[in-house]
Amino acid sequence: MKIKSLTIYCSHSNNLDQEFYNLAEEIGYFLGKNKISLIYGGGNSGLMGKVSNVALKNGSTVIGIIPEFLKKDENINYNISKIIVVQTMSERKKILFDKGDAFLILPGGSGTIEEATEVISWKFLGIHSKPIIIFNFENYWNSMIEMYNNAKKSKFGDKNLQSICKTIKTFEEFPLLFK
């Protein structure tokens, strides 16, 4: 399948080590140069802000989805191609899901974890067959990967994460997924 739009789940924190922002910048540049649309949470800070601004500057269409109640607390990126304001987090997640041809899970906190486990669970259940890319940068997602492996080993499921997701650790692996 040709990926024309990529839903990205990632952090909005401005307190990360610089290497995480560098990674987001590389991803944004790649998306822009390859005219791959970026679908994300609409923020202008952290990894969200970095990847969206670089992608937009380099040619991507960037669509942000934000619930009304977060508009006053979030640092919204008003410079992107389109902002979709919804009423609930469930509506936000549905649009993030519907608009992306694939999902990229970058390091993030509780919101990223929740969004990631939802699309992973839905793929386990056969609700979708879209590609899921877990960017295990600096081994950030090792504990999540191990948790899924433990669930399979303990017979709580018959699949492990690697059977339904592509896990990468370096930016050099990322462009290869789009060939």
PDB file of C-alpha atoms in Angstrom:
ATOM      1  CA  MET A   1       0.000   0.000   0.000  1.00  0.00           C
ATOM      2  CA  LYS A   2       1.235   3.453  -0.864  1.00  0.00           C
ATOM      3  CA  ILE A   3       1.204   5.659   2.234  1.00  0.00           C
ATOM      4  CA  LYS A   4      -0.125   9.105   1.303  1.00  0.00           C
ATOM      5  CA  SER A   5      -1.065  10.204   4.823  1.00  0.00           C
ATOM      6  CA  LEU A   6       0.516   9.316   8.137  1.00  0.00           C
ATOM      7  CA  THR A   7      -1.112   9.714  11.532  1.00  0.00           C
ATOM      8  CA  ILE A   8       1.564  10.447  14.112  1.00  0.00           C
ATOM      9  CA  TYR A   9       1.194   9.979  17.845  1.00  0.00           C
ATOM     10  CA  CYS A  10       3.883  11.784  19.848  1.00  0.00           C
ATOM     11  CA  SER A  11       4.794  14.039  22.749  1.00  0.00           C
ATOM     12  CA  HIS A  12       3.950  17.715  23.121  1.00  0.00           C
ATOM     13  CA  SER A  13       6.637  18.206  25.787  1.00  0.00           C
ATOM     14  CA  ASN A  14       9.278  20.904  25.385  1.00  0.00           C
ATOM     15  CA  ASN A  15      11.485  19.313  28.062  1.00  0.00           C
ATOM     16  CA  LEU A  16      12.997  16.418  26.113  1.00  0.00           C
ATOM     17  CA  ASP A  17      16.600  15.756  25.164  1.00  0.00           C
ATOM     18  CA  GLN A  18      17.511  17.466  21.889  1.00  0.00           C
ATOM     19  CA  GLU A  19      17.972  14.150  20.085  1.00  0.00           C
ATOM     20  CA  PHE A  20      14.189  13.589  20.155  1.00  0.00           C
ATOM     21  CA  TYR A  21      13.521  16.940  18.457  1.00  0.00           C
ATOM     22  CA  ASN A  22      16.234  16.168  15.902  1.00  0.00           C
ATOM     23  CA  LEU A  23      14.443  12.920  15.080  1.00  0.00           C
ATOM     24  CA  ALA A  24      11.095  14.732  14.699  1.00  0.00           C
ATOM     25  CA  GLU A  25      12.778  17.231  12.374  1.00  0.00           C
ATOM     26  CA  GLU A  26      14.192  14.439  10.182  1.00  0.00           C
ATOM     27  CA  ILE A  27      10.785  12.782   9.986  1.00  0.00           C
ATOM     28  CA  GLY A  28       9.065  16.076   9.140  1.00  0.00           C
ATOM     29  CA  TYR A  29      11.613  16.786   6.408  1.00  0.00           C
ATOM     30  CA  PHE A  30      11.120  13.311   4.910  1.00  0.00           C
ATOM     31  CA  LEU A  31       7.322  13.655   4.949  1.00  0.00           C
ATOM     32  CA  GLY A  32       7.454  17.091   3.340  1.00  0.00           C
ATOM     33  CA  LYS A  33       9.882  16.134   0.599  1.00  0.00           C
ATOM     34  CA  ASN A  34       7.782  13.059  -0.206  1.00  0.00           C
ATOM     35  CA  LYS A  35       4.462  14.977  -0.070  1.00  0.00           C
ATOM     36  CA  ILE A  36       3.062  12.650   2.602  1.00  0.00           C
ATOM     37  CA  SER A  37       0.278  14.323   4.561  1.00  0.00           C
ATOM     38  CA  LEU A  38       0.703  14.540   8.311  1.00  0.00           C
ATOM     39  CA  ILE A  39      -2.294  13.940  10.567  1.00  0.00           C
ATOM     40  CA  TYR A  40      -1.715  14.697  14.257  1.00  0.00           C
ATOM     41  CA  GLY A  41      -3.063  16.273  17.433  1.00  0.00           C
ATOM     42  CA  GLY A  42      -2.647  19.903  16.344  1.00  0.00           C
ATOM     43  CA  GLY A  43      -0.071  21.106  18.849  1.00  0.00           C
ATOM     44  CA  ASN A  44       2.785  23.519  18.243  1.00  0.00           C
ATOM     45  CA  SER A  45       5.075  22.324  21.024  1.00  0.00           C
ATOM     46  CA  GLY A  46       7.315  19.335  21.586  1.00  0.00           C
ATOM     47  CA  LEU A  47       7.688  16.650  18.975  1.00  0.00           C
ATOM     48  CA  MET A  48       4.240  17.575  17.648  1.00  0.00           C
ATOM     49  CA  GLY A  49       5.320  21.110  16.864  1.00  0.00           C
ATOM     50  CA  LYS A  50       8.681  20.128  15.424  1.00  0.00           C
ATOM     51  CA  VAL A  51       7.411  17.439  13.066  1.00  0.00           C
ATOM     52  CA  SER A  52       4.387  19.474  11.919  1.00  0.00           C
ATOM     53  CA  ASN A  53       6.283  22.699  11.242  1.00  0.00           C
ATOM     54  CA  VAL A  54       9.121  20.991   9.364  1.00  0.00           C
ATOM     55  CA  ALA A  55       6.718  18.835   7.325  1.00  0.00           C
ATOM     56  CA  LEU A  56       4.625  21.880   6.376  1.00  0.00           C
ATOM     57  CA  LYS A  57       7.679  23.962   5.471  1.00  0.00           C
ATOM     58  CA  ASN A  58       8.897  21.193   3.162  1.00  0.00           C
ATOM     59  CA  GLY A  59       5.668  20.486   1.287  1.00  0.00           C
ATOM     60  CA  SER A  60       3.317  18.338   3.387  1.00  0.00           C
ATOM     61  CA  THR A  61      -0.308  19.017   3.997  1.00  0.00           C
ATOM     62  CA  VAL A  62      -0.623  19.081   7.800  1.00  0.00           C
ATOM     63  CA  ILE A  63      -3.949  18.467   9.520  1.00  0.00           C
ATOM     64  CA  GLY A  64      -4.360  18.902  13.263  1.00  0.00           C
ATOM     65  CA  ILE A  65      -7.306  17.575  15.240  1.00  0.00           C
ATOM     66  CA  ILE A  66      -8.002  19.116  18.635  1.00  0.00           C
ATOM     67  CA  PRO A  67     -10.929  18.915  21.028  1.00  0.00           C
ATOM     68  CA  GLU A  68     -12.620  22.177  21.983  1.00  0.00           C
ATOM     69  CA  PHE A  69     -11.755  21.784  25.668  1.00  0.00           C
ATOM     70  CA  LEU A  70      -8.012  21.635  24.901  1.00  0.00           C
ATOM     71  CA  LYS A  71      -7.994  24.793  22.769  1.00  0.00           C
ATOM     72  CA  LYS A  72      -7.339  27.019  25.772  1.00  0.00           C
ATOM     73  CA  ASP A  73      -4.650  24.791  27.345  1.00  0.00           C
ATOM     74  CA  GLU A  74      -2.797  23.512  24.287  1.00  0.00           C
ATOM     75  CA  ASN A  75      -0.329  25.474  22.258  1.00  0.00           C
ATOM     76  CA  ILE A  76      -2.231  25.079  18.969  1.00  0.00           C
ATOM     77  CA  ASN A  77      -0.346  25.297  15.699  1.00  0.00           C
ATOM     78  CA  TYR A  78      -2.422  27.812  13.730  1.00  0.00           C
ATOM     79  CA  ASN A  79       0.080  27.813  10.842  1.00  0.00           C
ATOM     80  CA  ILE A  80      -0.808  24.326   9.578  1.00  0.00           C
ATOM     81  CA  SER A  81      -2.942  23.486   6.540  1.00  0.00           C
ATOM     82  CA  LYS A  82      -6.109  22.695   8.477  1.00  0.00           C
ATOM     83  CA  ILE A  83      -7.304  22.535  12.078  1.00  0.00           C
ATOM     84  CA  ILE A  84     -10.313  20.382  12.869  1.00  0.00           C
ATOM     85  CA  VAL A  85     -11.961  21.211  16.196  1.00  0.00           C
ATOM     86  CA  VAL A  86     -14.045  18.417  17.721  1.00  0.00           C
ATOM     87  CA  GLN A  87     -15.997  18.099  20.961  1.00  0.00           C
ATOM     88  CA  THR A  88     -14.471  14.951  22.486  1.00  0.00           C
ATOM     89  CA  MET A  89     -11.272  12.944  22.609  1.00  0.00           C
ATOM     90  CA  SER A  90     -13.173  10.027  21.053  1.00  0.00           C
ATOM     91  CA  GLU A  91     -14.036  12.175  18.035  1.00  0.00           C
ATOM     92  CA  ARG A  92     -10.409  13.281  17.793  1.00  0.00           C
ATOM     93  CA  LYS A  93      -9.136   9.718  17.852  1.00  0.00           C
ATOM     94  CA  LYS A  94     -11.669   8.610  15.238  1.00  0.00           C
ATOM     95  CA  ILE A  95     -10.545  11.316  12.807  1.00  0.00           C
ATOM     96  CA  LEU A  96      -6.871  10.569  13.515  1.00  0.00           C
ATOM     97  CA  PHE A  97      -7.651   6.934  12.752  1.00  0.00           C
ATOM     98  CA  ASP A  98      -9.751   7.572   9.636  1.00  0.00           C
ATOM     99  CA  LYS A  99      -7.452  10.096   7.947  1.00  0.00           C
ATOM    100  CA  GLY A 100      -4.194   8.141   8.214  1.00  0.00           C
ATOM    101  CA  ASP A 101      -3.147   5.413   5.772  1.00  0.00           C
ATOM    102  CA  ALA A 102      -0.707   4.281   8.461  1.00  0.00           C
ATOM    103  CA  PHE A 103       0.312   5.135  12.025  1.00  0.00           C
ATOM    104  CA  LEU A 104       3.680   6.247  13.402  1.00  0.00           C
ATOM    105  CA  ILE A 105       4.176   5.966  17.141  1.00  0.00           C
ATOM    106  CA  LEU A 106       6.967   8.199  18.385  1.00  0.00           C
ATOM    107  CA  PRO A 107       8.012   8.552  22.031  1.00  0.00           C
ATOM    108  CA  GLY A 108       5.363  10.196  24.166  1.00  0.00           C
ATOM    109  CA  GLY A 109       3.528  10.213  27.454  1.00  0.00           C
ATOM    110  CA  SER A 110       0.150   8.960  28.613  1.00  0.00           C
ATOM    111  CA  GLY A 111      -1.797  10.334  25.631  1.00  0.00           C
ATOM    112  CA  THR A 112       0.580   8.733  23.148  1.00  0.00           C
ATOM    113  CA  ILE A 113       0.520   5.465  25.077  1.00  0.00           C
ATOM    114  CA  GLU A 114      -3.282   5.443  25.089  1.00  0.00           C
ATOM    115  CA  GLU A 115      -3.561   6.241  21.369  1.00  0.00           C
ATOM    116  CA  ALA A 116      -0.907   3.668  20.478  1.00  0.00           C
ATOM    117  CA  THR A 117      -2.467   0.847  22.464  1.00  0.00           C
ATOM    118  CA  GLU A 118      -5.859   1.595  20.923  1.00  0.00           C
ATOM    119  CA  VAL A 119      -4.716   1.278  17.289  1.00  0.00           C
ATOM    120  CA  ILE A 120      -2.619  -1.760  18.222  1.00  0.00           C
ATOM    121  CA  SER A 121      -5.598  -3.382  19.962  1.00  0.00           C
ATOM    122  CA  TRP A 122      -7.837  -2.638  16.989  1.00  0.00           C
ATOM    123  CA  LYS A 123      -5.329  -4.308  14.680  1.00  0.00           C
ATOM    124  CA  PHE A 124      -5.155  -7.365  16.969  1.00  0.00           C
ATOM    125  CA  LEU A 125      -8.969  -7.509  16.792  1.00  0.00           C
ATOM    126  CA  GLY A 126      -9.006  -7.216  12.989  1.00  0.00           C
ATOM    127  CA  ILE A 127     -10.786  -3.843  12.972  1.00  0.00           C
ATOM    128  CA  HIS A 128      -8.136  -2.487  10.611  1.00  0.00           C
ATOM    129  CA  SER A 129      -5.144  -3.639   8.608  1.00  0.00           C
ATOM    130  CA  LYS A 130      -3.275  -0.330   8.381  1.00  0.00           C
ATOM    131  CA  PRO A 131       0.473  -0.396   8.957  1.00  0.00           C
ATOM    132  CA  ILE A 132       1.651   0.574  12.443  1.00  0.00           C
ATOM    133  CA  ILE A 133       5.224   1.760  12.870  1.00  0.00           C
ATOM    134  CA  ILE A 134       6.658   1.868  16.372  1.00  0.00           C
ATOM    135  CA  PHE A 135       9.702   4.111  16.419  1.00  0.00           C
ATOM    136  CA  ASN A 136      11.609   2.613  19.344  1.00  0.00           C
ATOM    137  CA  PHE A 137      14.090   5.482  19.419  1.00  0.00           C
ATOM    138  CA  GLU A 138      16.646   5.133  22.213  1.00  0.00           C
ATOM    139  CA  ASN A 139      14.735   1.968  23.262  1.00  0.00           C
ATOM    140  CA  TYR A 140      11.888   4.157  24.513  1.00  0.00           C
ATOM    141  CA  TRP A 141       9.202   1.555  23.792  1.00  0.00           C
ATOM    142  CA  ASN A 142      11.092  -1.509  25.108  1.00  0.00           C
ATOM    143  CA  SER A 143       8.804  -1.866  28.136  1.00  0.00           C
ATOM    144  CA  MET A 144       5.665  -1.744  25.963  1.00  0.00           C
ATOM    145  CA  ILE A 145       7.096  -4.316  23.562  1.00  0.00           C
ATOM    146  CA  GLU A 146       8.015  -6.552  26.486  1.00  0.00           C
ATOM    147  CA  MET A 147       4.520  -6.163  27.959  1.00  0.00           C
ATOM    148  CA  TYR A 148       2.958  -7.454  24.721  1.00  0.00           C
ATOM    149  CA  ASN A 149       5.512 -10.295  24.542  1.00  0.00           C
ATOM    150  CA  ASN A 150       4.640 -11.239  28.123  1.00  0.00           C
ATOM    151  CA  ALA A 151       0.925 -11.273  27.311  1.00  0.00           C
ATOM    152  CA  LYS A 152       1.583 -13.722  24.460  1.00  0.00           C
ATOM    153  CA  LYS A 153       3.980 -15.849  26.517  1.00  0.00           C
ATOM    154  CA  SER A 154       1.431 -16.034  29.337  1.00  0.00           C
ATOM    155  CA  LYS A 155      -1.271 -17.024  26.802  1.00  0.00           C
ATOM    156  CA  PHE A 156      -3.355 -13.848  27.118  1.00  0.00           C
ATOM    157  CA  GLY A 157      -3.138 -13.591  23.348  1.00  0.00           C
ATOM    158  CA  ASP A 158      -1.777 -15.514  20.410  1.00  0.00           C
ATOM    159  CA  LYS A 159       0.123 -12.713  18.674  1.00  0.00           C
ATOM    160  CA  ASN A 160       3.057 -10.589  19.680  1.00  0.00           C
ATOM    161  CA  LEU A 161       3.549  -6.970  18.784  1.00  0.00           C
ATOM    162  CA  GLN A 162       6.142  -7.736  16.112  1.00  0.00           C
ATOM    163  CA  SER A 163       3.599  -9.836  14.202  1.00  0.00           C
ATOM    164  CA  ILE A 164       1.332  -6.812  13.595  1.00  0.00           C
ATOM    165  CA  CYS A 165       3.654  -3.782  13.848  1.00  0.00           C
ATOM    166  CA  LYS A 166       6.916  -2.744  12.283  1.00  0.00           C
ATOM    167  CA  THR A 167       9.422  -1.675  14.927  1.00  0.00           C
ATOM    168  CA  ILE A 168      12.364   0.514  13.962  1.00  0.00           C
ATOM    169  CA  LYS A 169      15.119   2.134  16.021  1.00  0.00           C
ATOM    170  CA  THR A 170      16.898   4.503  13.641  1.00  0.00           C
ATOM    171  CA  PHE A 171      15.871   7.164  11.174  1.00  0.00           C
ATOM    172  CA  GLU A 172      17.748   5.292   8.423  1.00  0.00           C
ATOM    173  CA  GLU A 173      15.141   2.510   8.676  1.00  0.00           C
ATOM    174  CA  PHE A 174      12.222   4.944   8.356  1.00  0.00           C
ATOM    175  CA  PRO A 175      12.383   5.872   4.621  1.00  0.00           C
ATOM    176  CA  LEU A 176      12.682   2.183   3.714  1.00  0.00           C
ATOM    177  CA  LEU A 177       9.129   1.623   4.950  1.00  0.00           C
ATOM    178  CA  PHE A 178       7.786   3.880   2.180  1.00  0.00           C
ATOM    179  CA  LYS A 179       9.293   2.029  -0.789  1.00  0.00           C
TER     180      LYS A 179
END
